[in-house]
Amino acid sequence: MIVAAGLFCMGLFTMMTKRNAIGILLGVELVLNAAAINFVAFDRYLGPGRVDGAINALFIIVLAAAEAAIAVGICINLYKNLQTVDVDQAASLRG
């Protein structure tokens, strides 16, 4: 649980301080991994022999992979339009 809390804090700090889209994406991945670790840890403490936490962690990993694929596509499109991945400049794309 301490490892998951540390990972969550690092991910939150990364999301709040980075200005480019790739750094924010890495922070989101850290937060999702912390949630998956917590699911497995709680399942281990609450009911030995159960696999509910592992199944939830597997769904989180699948969700993270889909989120990463979509976010990379958005980053490529952002770079193609603005020649930068700075999220502050992405506000100019509003219609």
mmCIF file of C-alpha atoms in Angstrom:
data_model
loop_
_atom_site.group_PDB
_atom_site.id
_atom_site.type_symbol
_atom_site.label_atom_id
_atom_site.label_comp_id
_atom_site.label_asym_id
_atom_site.label_seq_id
_atom_site.Cartn_x
_atom_site.Cartn_y
_atom_site.Cartn_z
ATOM 1 C CA MET A 1 0.000 0.000 0.000
ATOM 2 C CA ILE A 2 2.927 2.326 0.700
ATOM 3 C CA VAL A 3 4.340 1.617 -2.744
ATOM 4 C CA ALA A 4 0.963 2.361 -4.340
ATOM 5 C CA ALA A 5 0.625 5.601 -2.349
ATOM 6 C CA GLY A 6 4.095 6.692 -3.426
ATOM 7 C CA LEU A 7 3.361 5.822 -7.043
ATOM 8 C CA PHE A 8 0.079 7.735 -6.880
ATOM 9 C CA CYS A 9 1.807 10.816 -5.430
ATOM 10 C CA MET A 10 4.513 10.707 -8.096
ATOM 11 C CA GLY A 11 1.883 10.415 -10.827
ATOM 12 C CA LEU A 12 -0.152 13.281 -9.407
ATOM 13 C CA PHE A 13 2.962 15.456 -9.117
ATOM 14 C CA THR A 14 3.926 14.613 -12.705
ATOM 15 C CA MET A 15 0.468 15.504 -14.026
ATOM 16 C CA MET A 16 0.467 18.829 -12.176
ATOM 17 C CA THR A 17 3.977 19.983 -13.114
ATOM 18 C CA LYS A 18 4.526 18.825 -16.693
ATOM 19 C CA ARG A 19 3.560 21.153 -19.493
ATOM 20 C CA ASN A 20 3.782 18.750 -22.411
ATOM 21 C CA ALA A 21 1.206 16.121 -23.273
ATOM 22 C CA ILE A 22 3.613 13.179 -23.101
ATOM 23 C CA GLY A 23 4.600 14.011 -19.509
ATOM 24 C CA ILE A 24 0.968 14.298 -18.466
ATOM 25 C CA LEU A 25 0.276 10.945 -20.115
ATOM 26 C CA LEU A 26 3.084 9.351 -18.089
ATOM 27 C CA GLY A 27 1.568 10.775 -14.906
ATOM 28 C CA VAL A 28 -1.822 9.300 -15.738
ATOM 29 C CA GLU A 29 -0.203 5.912 -16.322
ATOM 30 C CA LEU A 30 1.464 6.086 -12.897
ATOM 31 C CA VAL A 31 -1.855 6.871 -11.207
ATOM 32 C CA LEU A 32 -3.576 3.975 -12.976
ATOM 33 C CA ASN A 33 -0.779 1.593 -11.981
ATOM 34 C CA ALA A 34 -1.117 2.727 -8.360
ATOM 35 C CA ALA A 35 -4.832 1.928 -8.486
ATOM 36 C CA ALA A 36 -4.102 -1.533 -9.901
ATOM 37 C CA ILE A 37 -1.580 -2.224 -7.124
ATOM 38 C CA ASN A 38 -4.149 -1.170 -4.530
ATOM 39 C CA PHE A 39 -6.778 -3.516 -5.988
ATOM 40 C CA VAL A 40 -4.384 -6.450 -5.768
ATOM 41 C CA ALA A 41 -3.234 -5.496 -2.249
ATOM 42 C CA PHE A 42 -6.770 -5.114 -0.900
ATOM 43 C CA ASP A 43 -7.795 -8.410 -2.461
ATOM 44 C CA ARG A 44 -4.828 -10.127 -0.817
ATOM 45 C CA TYR A 45 -5.689 -8.766 2.631
ATOM 46 C CA LEU A 46 -9.470 -9.148 2.481
ATOM 47 C CA GLY A 47 -9.763 -12.599 0.969
ATOM 48 C CA PRO A 48 -6.783 -14.881 0.340
ATOM 49 C CA GLY A 49 -7.303 -17.129 -2.647
ATOM 50 C CA ARG A 50 -9.646 -14.764 -4.469
ATOM 51 C CA VAL A 51 -8.770 -13.226 -7.800
ATOM 52 C CA ASP A 52 -11.189 -10.286 -7.891
ATOM 53 C CA GLY A 53 -8.408 -7.733 -7.368
ATOM 54 C CA ALA A 54 -6.283 -9.281 -10.100
ATOM 55 C CA ILE A 55 -9.201 -9.187 -12.532
ATOM 56 C CA ASN A 56 -9.823 -5.528 -11.697
ATOM 57 C CA ALA A 57 -6.109 -4.823 -12.185
ATOM 58 C CA LEU A 58 -6.281 -6.530 -15.568
ATOM 59 C CA PHE A 59 -9.177 -4.264 -16.591
ATOM 60 C CA ILE A 60 -7.163 -1.234 -15.467
ATOM 61 C CA ILE A 61 -4.199 -2.352 -17.581
ATOM 62 C CA VAL A 62 -6.456 -2.762 -20.632
ATOM 63 C CA LEU A 63 -7.992 0.658 -19.970
ATOM 64 C CA ALA A 64 -4.520 2.208 -19.655
ATOM 65 C CA ALA A 65 -3.422 0.675 -22.960
ATOM 66 C CA ALA A 66 -6.495 2.032 -24.760
ATOM 67 C CA GLU A 67 -6.025 5.440 -23.137
ATOM 68 C CA ALA A 68 -2.376 5.522 -24.168
ATOM 69 C CA ALA A 69 -3.210 4.681 -27.784
ATOM 70 C CA ILE A 70 -5.807 7.442 -28.002
ATOM 71 C CA ALA A 71 -3.561 9.956 -26.229
ATOM 72 C CA VAL A 72 -0.630 9.253 -28.543
ATOM 73 C CA GLY A 73 -2.932 9.868 -31.514
ATOM 74 C CA ILE A 74 -4.019 13.168 -29.987
ATOM 75 C CA CYS A 75 -0.366 14.127 -29.362
ATOM 76 C CA ILE A 76 0.556 13.352 -32.966
ATOM 77 C CA ASN A 77 -2.356 15.456 -34.231
ATOM 78 C CA LEU A 78 -1.417 18.274 -31.853
ATOM 79 C CA TYR A 79 2.179 18.197 -33.062
ATOM 80 C CA LYS A 80 1.040 18.148 -36.692
ATOM 81 C CA ASN A 81 -1.102 21.271 -36.192
ATOM 82 C CA LEU A 82 1.086 23.322 -33.825
ATOM 83 C CA GLN A 83 4.599 21.820 -34.131
ATOM 84 C CA THR A 84 4.637 21.420 -30.324
ATOM 85 C CA VAL A 85 3.104 19.170 -27.677
ATOM 86 C CA ASP A 86 2.701 21.973 -25.127
ATOM 87 C CA VAL A 87 -0.801 21.719 -23.706
ATOM 88 C CA ASP A 88 -0.996 25.453 -22.970
ATOM 89 C CA GLN A 89 -0.839 26.196 -26.692
ATOM 90 C CA ALA A 90 -3.531 23.600 -27.403
ATOM 91 C CA ALA A 91 -6.147 26.070 -26.131
ATOM 92 C CA SER A 92 -5.785 27.874 -29.457
ATOM 93 C CA LEU A 93 -7.422 24.863 -31.182
ATOM 94 C CA ARG A 94 -10.811 25.647 -29.696
ATOM 95 C CA GLY A 95 -13.282 26.342 -32.464
#
